[in-house]
PDB file of C-alpha atoms in Angstrom:
ATOM      1  CA  MET A   1      20.963   5.292 -15.728  1.00 68.00           C
ATOM      2  CA  PRO A   2      24.379   6.262 -17.278  1.00 84.00           C
ATOM      3  CA  THR A   3      27.338   6.552 -14.860  1.00 93.00           C
ATOM      4  CA  PRO A   4      27.652  10.557 -14.077  1.00 95.00           C
ATOM      5  CA  LEU A   5      30.352  12.540 -14.379  1.00 97.00           C
ATOM      6  CA  ILE A   6      29.733  14.530 -11.162  1.00 98.00           C
ATOM      7  CA  SER A   7      28.192  13.390  -7.911  1.00 98.00           C
ATOM      8  CA  ALA A   8      26.629  16.166  -5.809  1.00 98.00           C
ATOM      9  CA  VAL A   9      26.546  15.273  -2.195  1.00 98.00           C
ATOM     10  CA  ILE A  10      23.928  16.964   0.044  1.00 98.00           C
ATOM     11  CA  THR A  11      24.375  16.191   3.508  1.00 97.00           C
ATOM     12  CA  THR A  12      21.260  17.161   5.861  1.00 97.00           C
ATOM     13  CA  TRP A  13      19.842  16.799   9.363  1.00 96.00           C
ATOM     14  CA  ASN A  14      16.499  17.841  10.562  1.00 96.00           C
ATOM     15  CA  ARG A  15      16.166  20.749   7.504  1.00 96.00           C
ATOM     16  CA  ALA A  16      12.973  19.220   5.728  1.00 95.00           C
ATOM     17  CA  HIS A  17      11.989  23.008   5.408  1.00 95.00           C
ATOM     18  CA  MET A  18      15.352  23.782   3.757  1.00 95.00           C
ATOM     19  CA  VAL A  19      16.620  20.577   1.881  1.00 97.00           C
ATOM     20  CA  PRO A  20      14.246  21.177  -1.239  1.00 97.00           C
ATOM     21  CA  ARG A  21      16.022  24.542  -2.076  1.00 97.00           C
ATOM     22  CA  ALA A  22      19.622  22.837  -1.978  1.00 98.00           C
ATOM     23  CA  ILE A  23      18.259  20.147  -4.292  1.00 98.00           C
ATOM     24  CA  ARG A  24      16.809  22.676  -6.698  1.00 98.00           C
ATOM     25  CA  SER A  25      20.260  24.584  -6.848  1.00 98.00           C
ATOM     26  CA  VAL A  26      21.743  21.023  -7.989  1.00 98.00           C
ATOM     27  CA  GLN A  27      18.818  20.422 -10.538  1.00 98.00           C
ATOM     28  CA  ASP A  28      19.290  23.991 -11.991  1.00 97.00           C
ATOM     29  CA  GLN A  29      23.093  23.335 -12.849  1.00 98.00           C
ATOM     30  CA  THR A  30      24.087  24.243 -16.323  1.00 97.00           C
ATOM     31  CA  CYS A  31      26.096  21.294 -16.826  1.00 93.00           C
ATOM     32  CA  ASP A  32      24.714  17.982 -17.563  1.00 88.00           C
ATOM     33  CA  SER A  33      25.874  14.238 -16.239  1.00 95.00           C
ATOM     34  CA  ILE A  34      25.139  14.941 -12.544  1.00 97.00           C
ATOM     35  CA  GLU A  35      23.742  12.477  -9.710  1.00 98.00           C
ATOM     36  CA  ILE A  36      22.169  14.190  -6.555  1.00 98.00           C
ATOM     37  CA  ILE A  37      23.147  12.163  -3.344  1.00 98.00           C
ATOM     38  CA  VAL A  38      21.087  13.257  -0.356  1.00 98.00           C
ATOM     39  CA  VAL A  39      22.444  12.022   2.885  1.00 98.00           C
ATOM     40  CA  ASP A  40      19.987  12.238   5.731  1.00 97.00           C
ATOM     41  CA  ASP A  41      21.894  11.781   9.103  1.00 97.00           C
ATOM     42  CA  ALA A  42      18.862  10.183  11.127  1.00 96.00           C
ATOM     43  CA  SER A  43      16.729  13.370  11.078  1.00 96.00           C
ATOM     44  CA  GLU A  44      13.980  13.378  13.500  1.00 95.00           C
ATOM     45  CA  ASP A  45      11.576  15.902  11.356  1.00 95.00           C
ATOM     46  CA  ASP A  46      10.148  14.994   7.770  1.00 96.00           C
ATOM     47  CA  THR A  47      13.171  15.179   5.731  1.00 96.00           C
ATOM     48  CA  VAL A  48      13.201  11.519   4.494  1.00 96.00           C
ATOM     49  CA  ASN A  49       9.730  11.993   3.185  1.00 97.00           C
ATOM     50  CA  VAL A  50      10.386  15.259   1.641  1.00 97.00           C
ATOM     51  CA  VAL A  51      13.101  14.006  -0.268  1.00 97.00           C
ATOM     52  CA  SER A  52      11.342  10.875  -1.218  1.00 96.00           C
ATOM     53  CA  ARG A  53       8.539  12.485  -2.729  1.00 96.00           C
ATOM     54  CA  LEU A  54      10.980  14.201  -5.346  1.00 96.00           C
ATOM     55  CA  ASP A  55      10.240  13.176  -8.790  1.00 94.00           C
ATOM     56  CA  ASP A  56      13.508  13.209 -10.444  1.00 95.00           C
ATOM     57  CA  PRO A  57      15.697  10.052 -11.274  1.00 95.00           C
ATOM     58  CA  ARG A  58      18.740  11.670 -10.444  1.00 96.00           C
ATOM     59  CA  VAL A  59      17.885  12.025  -6.594  1.00 97.00           C
ATOM     60  CA  ARG A  60      19.167   9.174  -4.570  1.00 97.00           C
ATOM     61  CA  LEU A  61      18.559   8.858  -0.906  1.00 97.00           C
ATOM     62  CA  ILE A  62      20.716   7.550   1.757  1.00 98.00           C
ATOM     63  CA  VAL A  63      19.488   7.316   5.443  1.00 97.00           C
ATOM     64  CA  ASN A  64      21.799   6.925   8.308  1.00 96.00           C
ATOM     65  CA  GLU A  65      20.325   4.697  10.957  1.00 94.00           C
ATOM     66  CA  THR A  66      22.130   6.659  13.535  1.00 96.00           C
ATOM     67  CA  ASN A  67      23.594  10.315  13.459  1.00 96.00           C
ATOM     68  CA  ARG A  68      27.313  10.274  12.296  1.00 96.00           C
ATOM     69  CA  GLY A  69      27.925  13.745  12.297  1.00 95.00           C
ATOM     70  CA  PRO A  70      29.135  15.998   9.478  1.00 94.00           C
ATOM     71  CA  GLY A  71      32.153  13.899   8.815  1.00 96.00           C
ATOM     72  CA  GLY A  72      30.206  10.697   8.842  1.00 97.00           C
ATOM     73  CA  ALA A  73      27.613  12.028   6.509  1.00 97.00           C
ATOM     74  CA  LYS A  74      29.840  13.142   3.895  1.00 98.00           C
ATOM     75  CA  ASN A  75      31.682   9.798   4.157  1.00 98.00           C
ATOM     76  CA  ALA A  76      28.633   8.060   3.533  1.00 98.00           C
ATOM     77  CA  GLY A  77      27.767  10.233   0.453  1.00 98.00           C
ATOM     78  CA  VAL A  78      31.463   9.764  -0.751  1.00 98.00           C
ATOM     79  CA  ASN A  79      30.908   5.758  -0.409  1.00 97.00           C
ATOM     80  CA  ALA A  80      27.699   5.830  -2.496  1.00 97.00           C
ATOM     81  CA  ALA A  81      29.174   8.172  -5.435  1.00 98.00           C
ATOM     82  CA  ARG A  82      29.617   6.921  -8.745  1.00 97.00           C
ATOM     83  CA  GLY A  83      30.912   9.997 -10.480  1.00 97.00           C
ATOM     84  CA  GLU A  84      34.481  11.062 -11.097  1.00 97.00           C
ATOM     85  CA  TYR A  85      34.046  14.053  -9.388  1.00 97.00           C
ATOM     86  CA  ILE A  86      32.452  14.786  -5.593  1.00 98.00           C
ATOM     87  CA  ALA A  87      30.856  18.034  -5.073  1.00 98.00           C
ATOM     88  CA  PHE A  88      29.344  18.849  -1.432  1.00 98.00           C
ATOM     89  CA  LEU A  89      26.724  20.953  -0.584  1.00 98.00           C
ATOM     90  CA  ASP A  90      25.484  21.444   3.076  1.00 97.00           C
ATOM     91  CA  SER A  91      21.646  21.585   2.919  1.00 96.00           C
ATOM     92  CA  ASP A  92      20.954  25.055   4.079  1.00 95.00           C
ATOM     93  CA  ASP A  93      23.127  26.456   1.227  1.00 97.00           C
ATOM     94  CA  GLU A  94      22.836  26.729  -2.477  1.00 97.00           C
ATOM     95  CA  TRP A  95      24.814  26.796  -5.714  1.00 98.00           C
ATOM     96  CA  LEU A  96      24.628  29.461  -8.425  1.00 98.00           C
ATOM     97  CA  PRO A  97      23.754  27.726 -11.750  1.00 98.00           C
ATOM     98  CA  GLN A  98      27.411  27.777 -13.353  1.00 98.00           C
ATOM     99  CA  LYS A  99      28.926  26.528 -10.176  1.00 98.00           C
ATOM    100  CA  LEU A 100      29.564  22.833 -11.404  1.00 98.00           C
ATOM    101  CA  GLU A 101      30.419  23.995 -15.187  1.00 97.00           C
ATOM    102  CA  ARG A 102      33.118  26.566 -13.917  1.00 97.00           C
ATOM    103  CA  GLN A 103      34.767  24.106 -11.603  1.00 97.00           C
ATOM    104  CA  LEU A 104      34.732  21.352 -14.181  1.00 96.00           C
ATOM    105  CA  ARG A 105      36.280  23.706 -16.777  1.00 95.00           C
ATOM    106  CA  ALA A 106      39.104  24.892 -14.399  1.00 95.00           C
ATOM    107  CA  MET A 107      39.800  21.264 -13.404  1.00 95.00           C
ATOM    108  CA  SER A 108      39.824  20.014 -16.891  1.00 90.00           C
ATOM    109  CA  ALA A 109      42.662  22.124 -17.871  1.00 85.00           C
ATOM    110  CA  ALA A 110      46.288  20.463 -18.441  1.00 73.00           C
ATOM    111  CA  ASP A 111      47.999  19.578 -14.899  1.00 83.00           C
ATOM    112  CA  ALA A 112      45.146  21.069 -13.219  1.00 88.00           C
ATOM    113  CA  SER A 113      44.692  20.030  -9.487  1.00 95.00           C
ATOM    114  CA  PRO A 114      42.214  17.303  -8.593  1.00 97.00           C
ATOM    115  CA  MET A 115      40.316  19.817  -6.190  1.00 97.00           C
ATOM    116  CA  SER A 116      38.948  23.062  -6.328  1.00 97.00           C
ATOM    117  CA  VAL A 117      37.072  25.715  -4.147  1.00 97.00           C
ATOM    118  CA  THR A 118      35.209  28.872  -4.781  1.00 97.00           C
ATOM    119  CA  SER A 119      34.586  32.241  -3.340  1.00 96.00           C
ATOM    120  CA  CYS A 120      31.090  32.285  -1.769  1.00 96.00           C
ATOM    121  CA  TRP A 121      28.267  34.571  -0.876  1.00 94.00           C
ATOM    122  CA  ILE A 122      27.678  34.672   3.067  1.00 92.00           C
ATOM    123  CA  GLU A 123      24.236  35.126   4.253  1.00 90.00           C
ATOM    124  CA  PRO A 124      24.429  36.040   8.072  1.00 81.00           C
ATOM    125  CA  GLY A 125      20.653  35.772   8.411  1.00 75.00           C
ATOM    126  CA  ASN A 126      19.644  39.433   8.992  1.00 72.00           C
ATOM    127  CA  GLY A 127      18.939  40.398   5.416  1.00 75.00           C
ATOM    128  CA  SER A 128      22.315  41.093   4.407  1.00 79.00           C
ATOM    129  CA  ARG A 129      24.931  39.423   2.068  1.00 86.00           C
ATOM    130  CA  PHE A 130      28.460  39.808   1.408  1.00 88.00           C
ATOM    131  CA  VAL A 131      31.275  38.096  -0.623  1.00 91.00           C
ATOM    132  CA  ARG A 132      33.783  35.934   1.285  1.00 89.00           C
ATOM    133  CA  ARG A 133      37.173  36.155  -0.732  1.00 85.00           C
ATOM    134  CA  TYR A 134      40.299  34.377   0.360  1.00 88.00           C
ATOM    135  CA  ILE A 135      43.455  35.716   1.591  1.00 86.00           C
ATOM    136  CA  THR A 136      46.436  34.772  -0.828  1.00 86.00           C
ATOM    137  CA  HIS A 137      48.859  32.466   0.721  1.00 88.00           C
ATOM    138  CA  ARG A 138      51.997  30.818  -1.019  1.00 88.00           C
ATOM    139  CA  ASP A 139      50.669  27.459  -1.267  1.00 94.00           C
ATOM    140  CA  SER A 140      47.328  25.259  -0.230  1.00 96.00           C
ATOM    141  CA  LEU A 141      49.486  23.793   2.662  1.00 96.00           C
ATOM    142  CA  THR A 142      50.018  27.122   4.323  1.00 93.00           C
ATOM    143  CA  ALA A 143      46.762  28.385   3.756  1.00 94.00           C
ATOM    144  CA  ILE A 144      45.058  25.601   5.509  1.00 95.00           C
ATOM    145  CA  ALA A 145      47.219  25.480   8.170  1.00 93.00           C
ATOM    146  CA  SER A 146      47.019  29.259   8.852  1.00 89.00           C
ATOM    147  CA  GLY A 147      43.021  28.663   9.198  1.00 89.00           C
ATOM    148  CA  GLU A 148      41.900  29.841   5.996  1.00 90.00           C
ATOM    149  CA  MET A 149      38.249  28.992   5.746  1.00 85.00           C
ATOM    150  CA  TYR A 150      37.345  27.483   2.193  1.00 92.00           C
ATOM    151  CA  ASN A 151      33.501  26.562   3.247  1.00 92.00           C
ATOM    152  CA  PHE A 152      34.655  23.088   2.169  1.00 93.00           C
ATOM    153  CA  GLY A 153      30.962  21.912   2.853  1.00 94.00           C
ATOM    154  CA  SER A 154      29.233  23.873  -0.294  1.00 97.00           C
ATOM    155  CA  THR A 155      32.250  25.225  -2.458  1.00 97.00           C
ATOM    156  CA  SER A 156      34.449  22.116  -3.086  1.00 97.00           C
ATOM    157  CA  MET A 157      34.757  19.913  -5.964  1.00 98.00           C
ATOM    158  CA  ILE A 158      37.136  16.694  -5.640  1.00 98.00           C
ATOM    159  CA  ARG A 159      38.071  13.899  -7.692  1.00 97.00           C
ATOM    160  CA  ARG A 160      36.658  10.798  -6.116  1.00 97.00           C
ATOM    161  CA  SER A 161      40.176   9.185  -6.483  1.00 96.00           C
ATOM    162  CA  CYS A 162      41.477  11.655  -3.959  1.00 97.00           C
ATOM    163  CA  PHE A 163      39.268   9.851  -0.929  1.00 98.00           C
ATOM    164  CA  SER A 164      41.408   6.636  -1.709  1.00 96.00           C
ATOM    165  CA  GLU A 165      44.678   8.728  -1.411  1.00 96.00           C
ATOM    166  CA  VAL A 166      43.983  10.963   1.422  1.00 97.00           C
ATOM    167  CA  GLY A 167      41.562   8.753   3.561  1.00 97.00           C
ATOM    168  CA  ALA A 168      38.149   9.366   4.768  1.00 97.00           C
ATOM    169  CA  ILE A 169      36.917  12.662   6.633  1.00 97.00           C
ATOM    170  CA  ARG A 170      37.116  12.382  10.362  1.00 94.00           C
ATOM    171  CA  GLU A 171      34.010  11.397  12.234  1.00 95.00           C
ATOM    172  CA  ASP A 172      35.225  12.210  15.812  1.00 92.00           C
ATOM    173  CA  LEU A 173      35.404  16.198  14.780  1.00 89.00           C
ATOM    174  CA  THR A 174      31.970  18.102  15.065  1.00 87.00           C
ATOM    175  CA  ARG A 175      33.798  21.027  13.988  1.00 87.00           C
ATOM    176  CA  PHE A 176      36.695  21.646  11.485  1.00 89.00           C
ATOM    177  CA  GLU A 177      36.511  17.958  10.150  1.00 93.00           C
ATOM    178  CA  ASP A 178      37.041  19.626   6.613  1.00 94.00           C
ATOM    179  CA  VAL A 179      40.052  21.588   7.452  1.00 93.00           C
ATOM    180  CA  GLU A 180      41.601  18.548   8.896  1.00 94.00           C
ATOM    181  CA  TRP A 181      40.964  16.515   5.697  1.00 96.00           C
ATOM    182  CA  MET A 182      42.140  19.463   3.734  1.00 96.00           C
ATOM    183  CA  LEU A 183      45.118  19.644   5.451  1.00 96.00           C
ATOM    184  CA  ARG A 184      45.837  16.017   4.774  1.00 96.00           C
ATOM    185  CA  TYR A 185      45.138  16.695   1.290  1.00 97.00           C
ATOM    186  CA  SER A 186      47.584  19.493   1.065  1.00 97.00           C
ATOM    187  CA  LEU A 187      50.310  17.670   2.090  1.00 95.00           C
ATOM    188  CA  ARG A 188      49.957  15.688  -0.987  1.00 94.00           C
ATOM    189  CA  ASN A 189      48.455  18.212  -3.578  1.00 96.00           C
ATOM    190  CA  GLU A 190      47.564  21.670  -4.200  1.00 96.00           C
ATOM    191  CA  PHE A 191      43.792  22.924  -4.908  1.00 97.00           C
ATOM    192  CA  LEU A 192      42.461  25.663  -7.431  1.00 96.00           C
ATOM    193  CA  VAL A 193      40.584  28.560  -5.713  1.00 96.00           C
ATOM    194  CA  LEU A 194      38.087  30.005  -8.018  1.00 96.00           C
ATOM    195  CA  GLU A 195      37.455  33.994  -7.236  1.00 94.00           C
ATOM    196  CA  GLU A 196      34.222  34.055  -8.456  1.00 96.00           C
ATOM    197  CA  PRO A 197      31.593  33.441  -5.670  1.00 97.00           C
ATOM    198  CA  LEU A 198      29.523  30.595  -7.136  1.00 97.00           C
ATOM    199  CA  SER A 199      27.667  29.315  -3.694  1.00 97.00           C
ATOM    200  CA  VAL A 200      25.637  31.003  -1.142  1.00 96.00           C
ATOM    201  CA  ILE A 201      26.404  29.972   2.518  1.00 95.00           C
ATOM    202  CA  ALA A 202      23.849  30.653   5.065  1.00 91.00           C
ATOM    203  CA  SER A 203      25.387  31.200   8.457  1.00 79.00           C
ATOM    204  CA  SER A 204      23.444  29.255  10.982  1.00 69.00           C
ATOM    205  CA  GLY A 205      25.004  30.649  14.015  1.00 68.00           C
ATOM    206  CA  SER A 206      28.146  29.932  15.964  1.00 75.00           C
ATOM    207  CA  PRO A 207      29.408  26.828  17.719  1.00 81.00           C
ATOM    208  CA  SER A 208      29.509  26.813  21.243  1.00 86.00           C
ATOM    209  CA  ARG A 209      32.994  27.358  23.127  1.00 88.00           C
ATOM    210  CA  SER A 210      33.019  23.867  24.483  1.00 89.00           C
ATOM    211  CA  THR A 211      32.358  22.291  20.773  1.00 89.00           C
ATOM    212  CA  VAL A 212      35.373  24.485  19.613  1.00 91.00           C
ATOM    213  CA  ALA A 213      37.760  23.593  22.442  1.00 91.00           C
ATOM    214  CA  GLU A 214      36.845  19.869  22.181  1.00 92.00           C
ATOM    215  CA  SER A 215      37.179  19.805  18.194  1.00 91.00           C
ATOM    216  CA  THR A 216      40.357  21.882  18.280  1.00 92.00           C
ATOM    217  CA  ARG A 217      41.837  19.318  21.029  1.00 93.00           C
ATOM    218  CA  ILE A 218      41.105  16.319  18.551  1.00 92.00           C
ATOM    219  CA  PHE A 219      42.444  18.204  15.759  1.00 91.00           C
ATOM    220  CA  ALA A 220      45.708  19.222  17.799  1.00 93.00           C
ATOM    221  CA  GLU A 221      46.198  15.637  18.676  1.00 92.00           C
ATOM    222  CA  ALA A 222      45.294  14.081  15.499  1.00 88.00           C
ATOM    223  CA  THR A 223      48.011  16.358  13.578  1.00 91.00           C
ATOM    224  CA  ASP A 224      50.983  16.448  16.149  1.00 90.00           C
ATOM    225  CA  SER A 225      51.847  12.990  15.110  1.00 84.00           C
ATOM    226  CA  TYR A 226      52.794  13.792  11.513  1.00 87.00           C
ATOM    227  CA  LEU A 227      53.274  17.655  11.755  1.00 92.00           C
ATOM    228  CA  ARG A 228      55.522  18.412  14.947  1.00 87.00           C
ATOM    229  CA  THR A 229      58.969  16.698  13.698  1.00 88.00           C
ATOM    230  CA  GLN A 230      58.496  16.771   9.997  1.00 90.00           C
ATOM    231  CA  LEU A 231      56.608  20.195   9.272  1.00 93.00           C
ATOM    232  CA  PRO A 232      57.712  22.369  12.362  1.00 91.00           C
ATOM    233  CA  GLU A 233      56.631  25.723  10.569  1.00 89.00           C
ATOM    234  CA  ILE A 234      53.264  24.256   9.551  1.00 92.00           C
ATOM    235  CA  HIS A 235      52.739  22.680  13.024  1.00 92.00           C
ATOM    236  CA  SER A 236      53.372  26.346  14.419  1.00 89.00           C
ATOM    237  CA  LEU A 237      50.915  27.711  11.835  1.00 89.00           C
ATOM    238  CA  VAL A 238      48.181  24.767  12.811  1.00 92.00           C
ATOM    239  CA  ARG A 239      48.715  25.462  16.331  1.00 90.00           C
ATOM    240  CA  GLY A 240      48.229  29.206  15.966  1.00 88.00           C
ATOM    241  CA  SER A 241      45.072  29.113  13.971  1.00 89.00           C
ATOM    242  CA  LEU A 242      43.650  26.628  16.762  1.00 91.00           C
ATOM    243  CA  LEU A 243      44.324  28.977  19.299  1.00 89.00           C
ATOM    244  CA  TYR A 244      42.601  31.613  17.335  1.00 87.00           C
ATOM    245  CA  GLU A 245      39.637  29.575  17.005  1.00 88.00           C
ATOM    246  CA  ASN A 246      39.326  29.443  20.599  1.00 91.00           C
ATOM    247  CA  ALA A 247      40.062  32.795  21.505  1.00 88.00           C
ATOM    248  CA  LEU A 248      37.101  33.778  19.138  1.00 85.00           C
ATOM    249  CA  ALA A 249      34.913  31.304  20.775  1.00 88.00           C
ATOM    250  CA  ALA A 250      35.746  32.558  24.125  1.00 91.00           C
ATOM    251  CA  TRP A 251      34.968  36.006  22.983  1.00 86.00           C
ATOM    252  CA  ARG A 252      31.843  35.353  21.619  1.00 85.00           C
ATOM    253  CA  ASP A 253      30.959  33.411  24.806  1.00 87.00           C
ATOM    254  CA  GLY A 254      31.565  36.543  26.871  1.00 89.00           C
ATOM    255  CA  SER A 255      34.585  35.253  28.420  1.00 90.00           C
ATOM    256  CA  ARG A 256      36.644  38.530  27.418  1.00 89.00           C
ATOM    257  CA  ALA A 257      39.661  37.923  29.489  1.00 91.00           C
ATOM    258  CA  ARG A 258      40.161  34.242  28.493  1.00 90.00           C
ATOM    259  CA  ALA A 259      40.207  35.309  24.988  1.00 88.00           C
ATOM    260  CA  VAL A 260      42.760  37.959  25.386  1.00 88.00           C
ATOM    261  CA  TRP A 261      44.777  35.246  27.301  1.00 90.00           C
ATOM    262  CA  VAL A 262      44.565  32.687  24.416  1.00 87.00           C
ATOM    263  CA  LEU A 263      45.428  35.476  21.713  1.00 83.00           C
ATOM    264  CA  CYS A 264      48.537  36.532  23.730  1.00 85.00           C
ATOM    265  CA  GLU A 265      49.311  32.614  23.938  1.00 85.00           C
ATOM    266  CA  MET A 266      48.596  32.387  20.169  1.00 82.00           C
ATOM    267  CA  LEU A 267      51.239  35.420  19.326  1.00 81.00           C
ATOM    268  CA  ARG A 268      53.541  33.667  21.783  1.00 83.00           C
ATOM    269  CA  SER A 269      53.614  30.587  20.108  1.00 76.00           C
ATOM    270  CA  SER A 270      53.650  31.617  16.704  1.00 74.00           C
ATOM    271  CA  PRO A 271      55.199  35.108  16.220  1.00 77.00           C
ATOM    272  CA  ALA A 272      56.717  34.507  12.733  1.00 68.00           C
ATOM    273  CA  HIS A 273      53.240  34.254  11.587  1.00 70.00           C
ATOM    274  CA  ILE A 274      51.877  37.366  13.289  1.00 78.00           C
ATOM    275  CA  PRO A 275      50.778  39.180   9.938  1.00 80.00           C
ATOM    276  CA  LEU A 276      48.696  36.246   8.858  1.00 75.00           C
ATOM    277  CA  PHE A 277      46.577  36.096  12.227  1.00 75.00           C
ATOM    278  CA  VAL A 278      46.272  39.655  11.745  1.00 79.00           C
ATOM    279  CA  ARG A 279      44.842  39.811   8.228  1.00 79.00           C
ATOM    280  CA  ARG A 280      42.454  37.284   9.413  1.00 75.00           C
ATOM    281  CA  VAL A 281      41.214  39.417  12.353  1.00 74.00           C
ATOM    282  CA  MET A 282      41.023  42.382   9.947  1.00 78.00           C
ATOM    283  CA  ARG A 283      38.925  40.581   7.237  1.00 76.00           C
ATOM    284  CA  LYS A 284      36.459  39.352  10.297  1.00 72.00           C
ATOM    285  CA  LEU A 285      36.172  42.869  11.504  1.00 72.00           C
ATOM    286  CA  GLY A 286      35.443  44.037   7.837  1.00 71.00           C
ATOM    287  CA  GLU A 287      32.955  41.233   7.481  1.00 70.00           C
ATOM    288  CA  LEU A 288      31.030  42.230  10.683  1.00 64.00           C
ATOM    289  CA  ARG A 289      31.113  45.959   9.731  1.00 65.00           C
ATOM    290  CA  THR A 290      29.801  45.159   6.397  1.00 59.00           C
ATOM    291  CA  HIS A 291      26.557  43.096   7.338  1.00 55.00           C
ATOM    292  CA  SER A 292      25.997  45.495  10.280  1.00 49.00           C
ATOM    293  CA  ILE A 293      25.836  48.494   7.730  1.00 42.00           C
ATOM    294  CA  GLN A 294      23.780  46.304   5.361  1.00 40.00           C
ATOM    295  CA  ALA A 295      21.192  45.048   8.010  1.00 34.00           C
TER     296      ALA A 295
END
């Protein structure tokens, strides 16, 4: 089989009933020269058999012997990829047919960035759907540090060489591993943002407060060493965005007093960036209102 231009990496765990839809959305892409790498992260259901039965020479199955988490599954796909570009897809999501073609065209332009993300459709699971568009920031680094969520797992396309320059995705983070990698990437380069929604993201529920707390702790410790002294403004933004995530998790958990306390700490620690966080809150409220009306 000739060397593909694009490696589509689908990561999955216990989603035998959903992964065929994700794979079909890659098979239906309007551009050619694609390999489809499905990384099964030690599933306990019938995922391996479901994928193995597919009659498509483009599909390659990698099975992790132990569960490595979202970062480990993506790293396994990156290590196996042969394409010049890598595009990630979570197994409960899907791509619109022109997704890869549109990104490839944008990234093939002169002086284009080696990474792109797209806007996306969000399906919260109640029969509704809305478009998530991103807040405009002055640069990619500020956007990531501010906590802008680009749905890395299903909207990104990245030159494979970037992983040699930036390093692997952290495997000790069960949340925000994509944000941490994009932060390291953005210290070196910009990425493109395509405004057209070209992925469909299924909202699979919110993480627990303890999961968010542990991941934000690891994230903060990992980034302190290279941000606190070298880029204090960016460090302040990162700290504020992590506090925001903790406040959101506490609010969802019913710990309203804790949520308010964390929000106050966020505003105290990052006063110059209050407008950014206000915009995030307003967008979140708008999304909640939208799918409440549509449900």
